[in-house]
Amino acid sequence: MLIQHLDPLASSLFSLLAIASLLLSFVMLGSRWLRNYLYAFAAESWIIAALSAAVGYYGNYPELYLIAILTLLFRGLLLPYLIWRIIRRLNVGSEIHVILQPSTSLVVGAFFVMFAFSVSFRVATAFHLELTVAVLALTVMLSMKLIGFLMLAVRHEAISQILGLLVLENGIFLGSQI
């Protein structure tokens, strides 16, 4: 298992990339502007592609380089471009109907992160992985999934819901990489 045998540089790099992707999820959660969602999603996909390449390098999995390139091309470039065309064609700039204000959504997202950390720490303790990057990876994965569900639940615009679903998928993909 790669998580148990990481050198400090690799562990720090994985932690940095995972936390950056979680912060971009918060950017999406705390904004009303659809372009900000889209830019944050594209950046999050680029970070996850970089994480795939880093796992491929440090874990000696050359097939992850192909996955990183495909993630960068499709999820980081093509998909945001297609969604941007839809936004431009519909002439929609921001969320019109919101259930929760962005500030309230950020607070709920912070509670989700605390819940995810609690669950992740208990799972890591059960498998004797307390002092590894596994706790952070599980926390970020579960947090991104919960934030994606929150975006699906509290946003009324279809594009926002699609991006919420894509954040959920990024969380699953990030969790599968580490």
Backbone as numpy.savetxt, mean C-alpha at the origin, in Angstrom:
# Nx Ny Nz CAx CAy CAz Cx Cy Cz
13.28 -19.17 5.02 12.44 -17.99 5.02 13.32 -16.75 5.02
13.07 -15.85 4.11 13.92 -14.68 3.92 13.89 -13.75 5.13
12.78 -13.63 5.79 12.63 -12.68 6.91 13.59 -13.00 8.05
13.85 -14.25 8.29 14.68 -14.64 9.43 16.17 -14.43 9.18
16.59 -14.29 7.94 18.01 -14.22 7.63 18.40 -12.93 6.90
17.86 -11.82 7.32 18.16 -10.56 6.66 19.29 -9.83 7.36
20.15 -9.21 6.58 21.15 -8.34 7.18 20.48 -6.99 7.51
21.11 -6.19 8.34 20.46 -4.94 8.78 20.15 -3.97 7.63
20.98 -3.92 6.61 20.72 -3.03 5.49 19.45 -3.44 4.75
19.31 -4.72 4.48 18.11 -5.21 3.78 16.87 -4.99 4.63
16.97 -5.27 5.91 15.84 -5.06 6.81 15.43 -3.59 6.85
16.41 -2.70 6.89 16.11 -1.27 6.90 15.49 -0.83 5.58
15.99 -1.34 4.47 15.44 -0.99 3.17 14.00 -1.48 3.04
13.73 -2.71 3.44 12.37 -3.24 3.39 11.44 -2.42 4.28
11.93 -2.05 5.46 11.12 -1.25 6.38 10.80 0.11 5.79
11.81 0.74 5.19 11.61 2.06 4.59 10.58 2.00 3.47
10.69 1.02 2.60 9.76 0.91 1.48 8.35 0.58 1.95
8.24 -0.29 2.95 6.91 -0.64 3.47 6.25 0.57 4.14
6.99 1.31 4.93 6.42 2.48 5.60 6.07 3.57 4.59
6.88 3.74 3.57 6.57 4.73 2.53 5.27 4.38 1.81
5.06 3.10 1.54 3.80 2.70 0.88 2.61 2.93 1.80
2.79 2.70 3.10 1.70 2.96 4.04 1.40 4.45 4.14
2.43 5.28 4.13 2.23 6.73 4.17 1.49 7.22 2.92
1.77 6.64 1.78 1.05 7.02 0.57 -0.41 6.60 0.63
-0.70 5.52 1.34 -2.10 5.15 1.56 -2.81 6.21 2.39
-2.09 6.77 3.35 -2.67 7.85 4.15 -2.86 9.12 3.31
-1.98 9.37 2.36 -2.17 10.50 1.46 -3.47 10.33 0.70
-3.71 9.13 0.22 -4.95 8.86 -0.51 -6.16 9.00 0.40
-6.02 8.55 1.62 -7.14 8.59 2.56 -7.47 10.01 2.99
-6.48 10.87 3.09 -6.69 12.20 3.62 -6.94 13.27 2.59
-7.13 12.91 1.35 -7.31 13.90 0.30 -8.68 13.74 -0.35
-9.17 14.84 -0.89 -10.41 14.80 -1.66 -10.17 14.86 -3.15
-8.98 15.23 -3.55 -8.69 15.42 -4.97 -8.32 14.10 -5.62
-9.00 13.77 -6.71 -8.78 12.49 -7.38 -7.39 12.39 -7.98
-6.83 13.50 -8.44 -5.46 13.45 -8.97 -4.46 13.09 -7.88
-4.68 13.59 -6.66 -3.80 13.21 -5.55 -3.89 11.72 -5.28
-5.11 11.17 -5.33 -5.27 9.72 -5.18 -4.43 9.00 -6.22
-4.56 9.48 -7.44 -3.91 8.80 -8.56 -2.39 8.88 -8.46
-1.86 10.05 -8.14 -0.42 10.20 -7.98 0.10 9.35 -6.83
-0.64 9.33 -5.73 -0.22 8.53 -4.58 -0.27 7.04 -4.92
-1.29 6.62 -5.65 -1.36 5.21 -6.05 -0.20 4.84 -6.96
0.11 5.71 -7.92 1.23 5.42 -8.83 2.54 5.34 -8.06
2.76 6.27 -7.15 3.99 6.25 -6.34 4.04 5.02 -5.46
2.89 4.65 -4.90 2.82 3.44 -4.07 3.16 2.20 -4.90
2.68 2.15 -6.11 2.99 1.01 -6.99 4.47 0.98 -7.35
5.07 2.15 -7.55 6.51 2.20 -7.84 7.31 1.71 -6.63
6.87 2.09 -5.45 7.57 1.66 -4.24 7.44 0.15 -4.07
6.27 -0.39 -4.35 6.10 -1.84 -4.23 6.91 -2.56 -5.30
7.06 -1.96 -6.48 7.93 -2.55 -7.50 9.39 -2.53 -7.02
9.80 -1.44 -6.39 11.15 -1.38 -5.83 11.33 -2.42 -4.72
10.30 -2.62 -3.93 10.36 -3.64 -2.88 10.50 -5.03 -3.48
9.78 -5.29 -4.56 9.91 -6.59 -5.24 11.33 -6.80 -5.76
11.90 -5.75 -6.35 13.26 -5.87 -6.84 14.25 -6.07 -5.70
14.04 -5.39 -4.59 14.93 -5.55 -3.43 14.83 -6.95 -2.84
13.62 -7.48 -2.75 13.45 -8.85 -2.24 14.11 -9.83 -3.20
13.97 -9.58 -4.50 14.62 -10.43 -5.49 16.14 -10.40 -5.36
16.68 -9.22 -5.09 18.13 -9.09 -4.97 18.64 -9.75 -3.68
18.05 -9.39 -2.55 18.55 -9.91 -1.26 18.18 -11.37 -1.03
17.09 -11.82 -1.62 16.68 -13.21 -1.45 17.16 -14.12 -2.55
17.86 -13.56 -3.55 18.35 -14.32 -4.69 17.19 -15.01 -5.42
16.14 -14.20 -5.72 14.99 -14.66 -6.49 14.93 -13.84 -7.78
15.60 -14.26 -8.83 15.64 -13.44 -10.05 14.28 -13.27 -10.71
13.33 -14.16 -10.48 12.01 -14.01 -11.08 11.26 -12.80 -10.54
11.65 -12.31 -9.37 11.00 -11.12 -8.82 11.39 -9.86 -9.58
12.49 -9.89 -10.32 12.84 -8.75 -11.16 11.78 -8.55 -12.25
11.33 -9.64 -12.83 10.28 -9.57 -13.85 8.99 -9.05 -13.23
8.66 -9.54 -12.05 7.46 -9.06 -11.36 7.58 -7.57 -11.05
8.75 -7.13 -10.65 8.96 -5.70 -10.36 8.78 -4.86 -11.62
9.32 -5.32 -12.73 9.18 -4.58 -13.99 7.72 -4.52 -14.43
7.03 -5.65 -14.34 5.62 -5.68 -14.73 4.77 -4.82 -13.80
5.09 -4.84 -12.52 4.36 -3.99 -11.57 4.58 -2.53 -11.90
5.81 -2.17 -12.18 6.13 -0.78 -12.52 5.40 -0.35 -13.79
5.42 -1.20 -14.81 4.80 -0.84 -16.08 3.28 -0.79 -16.01
2.67 -1.83 -15.46 1.22 -1.91 -15.49 0.56 -1.15 -14.34
0.99 -1.42 -13.11 0.34 -0.77 -11.96 0.88 0.63 -11.70
2.11 0.89 -12.12 2.70 2.19 -11.86 2.58 3.18 -13.00
2.39 2.70 -14.22 2.30 3.61 -15.37 1.00 3.48 -16.15
0.70 2.27 -16.64 -0.46 2.09 -17.50 -1.79 2.31 -16.77
-1.96 1.68 -15.64 -3.22 1.81 -14.90 -3.48 3.25 -14.45
-2.50 3.96 -13.87 -2.76 5.37 -13.54 -3.07 6.22 -14.77
-2.42 5.93 -15.88 -2.71 6.69 -17.10 -4.15 6.46 -17.55
-4.61 5.22 -17.52 -5.98 4.93 -17.93 -6.99 5.57 -16.98
-6.72 5.52 -15.70 -7.63 6.16 -14.73 -7.60 7.67 -14.90
-6.42 8.23 -15.18 -6.33 9.67 -15.41 -7.17 10.08 -16.63
-7.16 9.26 -17.67 -8.00 9.54 -18.85 -9.47 9.52 -18.48
-9.88 8.60 -17.62 -11.27 8.55 -17.18 -11.62 9.79 -16.38
-10.73 10.19 -15.49 -10.97 11.41 -14.69 -11.11 12.62 -15.60
-10.24 12.72 -16.57 -10.29 13.86 -17.50 -11.54 13.81 -18.36
-11.91 12.64 -18.82 -13.09 12.52 -19.67 -14.38 12.82 -18.90
-14.44 12.40 -17.64 -15.63 12.68 -16.83 -15.63 14.09 -16.25
-14.48 14.76 -16.33 -14.33 16.12 -15.81 -14.70 16.19 -14.32
-14.14 15.24 -13.57 -14.35 15.19 -12.13 -13.01 15.49 -11.47
-12.99 16.48 -10.59 -11.73 16.86 -9.95 -11.59 16.39 -8.53
-12.72 16.32 -7.82 -12.64 15.98 -6.40 -13.86 15.18 -5.98
-13.79 14.67 -4.77 -14.91 13.98 -4.17 -16.03 14.97 -3.90
-17.21 14.67 -4.34 -18.34 15.56 -4.11 -19.11 15.13 -2.87
-19.37 13.84 -2.77 -20.11 13.28 -1.64 -19.17 12.46 -0.78
-19.00 12.85 0.47 -18.16 12.08 1.38 -18.96 11.76 2.63
-18.74 10.57 3.14 -19.38 10.18 4.39 -18.56 10.69 5.56
-17.25 10.52 5.48 -16.33 11.02 6.50 -15.44 12.10 5.91
-15.20 13.13 6.68 -14.25 14.15 6.26 -12.85 13.54 6.22
-11.96 14.11 5.42 -10.60 13.55 5.32 -9.89 13.47 6.67
-10.08 14.46 7.53 -9.41 14.41 8.83 -9.93 13.26 9.68
-11.23 13.02 9.64 -11.80 11.90 10.38 -11.34 10.58 9.80
-11.23 10.53 8.48 -10.74 9.31 7.83 -9.30 9.00 8.25
-8.48 10.05 8.40 -7.10 9.84 8.84 -7.05 9.29 10.26
-7.93 9.77 11.13 -7.96 9.27 12.51 -8.40 7.81 12.52
-9.42 7.48 11.75 -9.86 6.08 11.67 -8.74 5.22 11.09
-8.02 5.72 10.08 -6.89 4.99 9.52 -5.79 4.77 10.55
-5.55 5.76 11.42 -4.54 5.60 12.48 -4.97 4.51 13.47
-6.26 4.46 13.78 -6.74 3.38 14.66 -6.58 2.02 13.98
-6.79 1.99 12.67 -6.59 0.74 11.94 -5.13 0.30 12.01
-4.20 1.24 11.93 -2.78 0.90 12.02 -2.47 0.35 13.41
-3.01 0.96 14.45 -2.77 0.45 15.80 -3.36 -0.94 15.97
-4.55 -1.16 15.43 -5.16 -2.49 15.49 -4.30 -3.50 14.72
-3.84 -3.11 13.53 -3.01 -4.00 12.72 -1.71 -4.33 13.43
-1.12 -3.34 14.11 0.11 -3.61 14.85 -0.14 -4.59 15.98
-1.24 -4.43 16.68 -1.57 -5.35 17.78 -1.72 -6.78 17.28
-2.46 -6.93 16.20 -2.66 -8.27 15.63 -1.34 -8.83 15.11
-0.57 -8.02 14.42 0.70 -8.47 13.84 1.69 -8.89 14.92
1.73 -8.13 16.00 2.66 -8.47 17.07 2.28 -9.80 17.72
0.98 -10.03 17.89 0.55 -11.31 18.47 0.86 -12.48 17.53
0.65 -12.28 16.24 0.95 -13.34 15.28 2.46 -13.60 15.24
3.25 -12.54 15.22 4.71 -12.69 15.19 5.22 -13.35 16.47
4.61 -13.04 17.59 4.99 -13.69 18.85 4.69 -15.18 18.81
3.57 -15.54 18.22 3.21 -16.96 18.13 4.20 -17.74 17.28
4.79 -17.08 16.28 5.75 -17.75 15.40 7.20 -17.40 15.73
7.43 -16.75 16.87 8.76 -16.38 17.34 9.51 -15.50 16.34
8.82 -14.50 15.81 9.40 -13.56 14.86 9.31 -12.12 15.36
9.36 -11.93 16.69 9.13 -10.61 17.27 10.16 -9.58 16.85
11.40 -9.98 16.69 12.48 -9.04 16.44 12.86 -8.98 14.96
11.97 -9.33 14.08 12.25 -9.30 12.66 11.37 -8.24 11.98
11.60 -8.09 10.70 10.81 -7.15 9.91 9.41 -7.71 9.65
9.14 -8.92 10.10 7.84 -9.55 9.88 6.73 -8.77 10.56
6.99 -8.23 11.74 5.96 -7.46 12.44 5.58 -6.24 11.61
6.56 -5.54 11.09 6.28 -4.38 10.26 5.57 -4.77 8.97
6.03 -5.84 8.34 5.41 -6.27 7.09 3.95 -6.65 7.30
3.67 -7.40 8.35 2.29 -7.78 8.64 1.45 -6.56 9.00
2.04 -5.63 9.74 1.31 -4.42 10.12 0.96 -3.59 8.90
1.92 -3.40 8.02 1.67 -2.59 6.82 0.67 -3.29 5.91
0.81 -4.59 5.75 -0.12 -5.33 4.90 -1.54 -5.22 5.42
-1.73 -5.50 6.68 -3.08 -5.44 7.25 -3.61 -4.01 7.27
-2.75 -3.04 7.56 -3.17 -1.64 7.57 -3.63 -1.19 6.19
-2.87 -1.54 5.17 -3.26 -1.15 3.81 -4.56 -1.82 3.39
-4.76 -3.05 3.81 -6.03 -3.71 3.50 -7.19 -3.01 4.19
-7.01 -2.66 5.46 -8.07 -1.98 6.18 -8.33 -0.57 5.64
-7.27 0.13 5.25 -7.43 1.46 4.66 -8.14 1.35 3.31
-7.82 0.34 2.54 -8.52 0.12 1.27 -10.00 -0.15 1.49
-10.33 -0.98 2.49 -11.74 -1.22 2.83 -12.42 0.07 3.28
-11.70 0.88 4.05 -12.27 2.16 4.50 -12.55 3.07 3.31
-11.62 3.13 2.37 -11.85 3.95 1.18 -13.02 3.42 0.37
-13.19 2.13 0.31 -14.34 1.57 -0.39 -15.65 1.93 0.31
-15.61 1.98 1.64 -16.84 2.19 2.40 -17.26 3.66 2.48
-16.30 4.58 2.55 -16.67 5.97 2.81 -16.60 6.87 1.59
-16.19 6.38 0.46 -16.13 7.19 -0.75 -17.29 6.80 -1.67
-17.90 7.81 -2.28 -19.03 7.55 -3.17 -18.65 7.57 -4.65
-17.58 8.25 -4.99 -17.17 8.31 -6.40 -16.60 6.94 -6.80
-16.98 6.49 -7.99 -16.54 5.18 -8.46 -15.02 5.12 -8.60
-14.41 6.21 -9.05 -12.96 6.21 -9.23 -12.26 6.07 -7.88
-12.78 6.73 -6.86 -12.21 6.60 -5.51 -12.35 5.18 -4.99
-13.47 4.56 -5.28 -13.66 3.18 -4.84 -12.73 2.23 -5.59
-12.51 2.48 -6.86 -11.56 1.66 -7.62 -10.17 1.80 -7.04
-9.78 3.04 -6.73 -8.45 3.25 -6.14 -8.38 2.64 -4.74
-9.48 2.63 -4.00 -9.50 1.94 -2.70 -9.28 0.45 -2.87
-9.90 -0.12 -3.88 -9.69 -1.54 -4.16 -8.24 -1.81 -4.57
-7.66 -0.89 -5.32 -6.27 -1.06 -5.73 -5.31 -0.91 -4.55
-5.64 -0.06 -3.58 -4.84 0.03 -2.35 -4.91 -1.29 -1.59
-6.09 -1.85 -1.53 -6.27 -3.16 -0.88 -5.40 -4.20 -1.58
-5.40 -4.20 -2.91 -4.57 -5.14 -3.66 -3.08 -4.88 -3.44
-2.70 -3.61 -3.34 -1.29 -3.30 -3.06 -0.88 -3.84 -1.71
-1.78 -3.78 -0.74 -1.49 -4.35 0.58 -1.27 -5.85 0.51
-2.11 -6.52 -0.24 -1.94 -7.97 -0.39 -0.64 -8.29 -1.12
-0.35 -7.52 -2.17 0.87 -7.75 -2.95 2.11 -7.47 -2.11
2.06 -6.40 -1.32 3.20 -6.08 -0.45 3.42 -7.20 0.56
2.36 -7.71 1.14 2.47 -8.80 2.11 3.01 -10.08 1.50
2.72 -10.30 0.25 3.22 -11.52 -0.39 4.70 -11.41 -0.74
5.22 -10.21 -0.81 6.62 -10.02 -1.21 7.60 -10.29 -0.08
7.21 -9.92 1.13 8.14 -10.05 2.25 7.92 -11.34 2.99
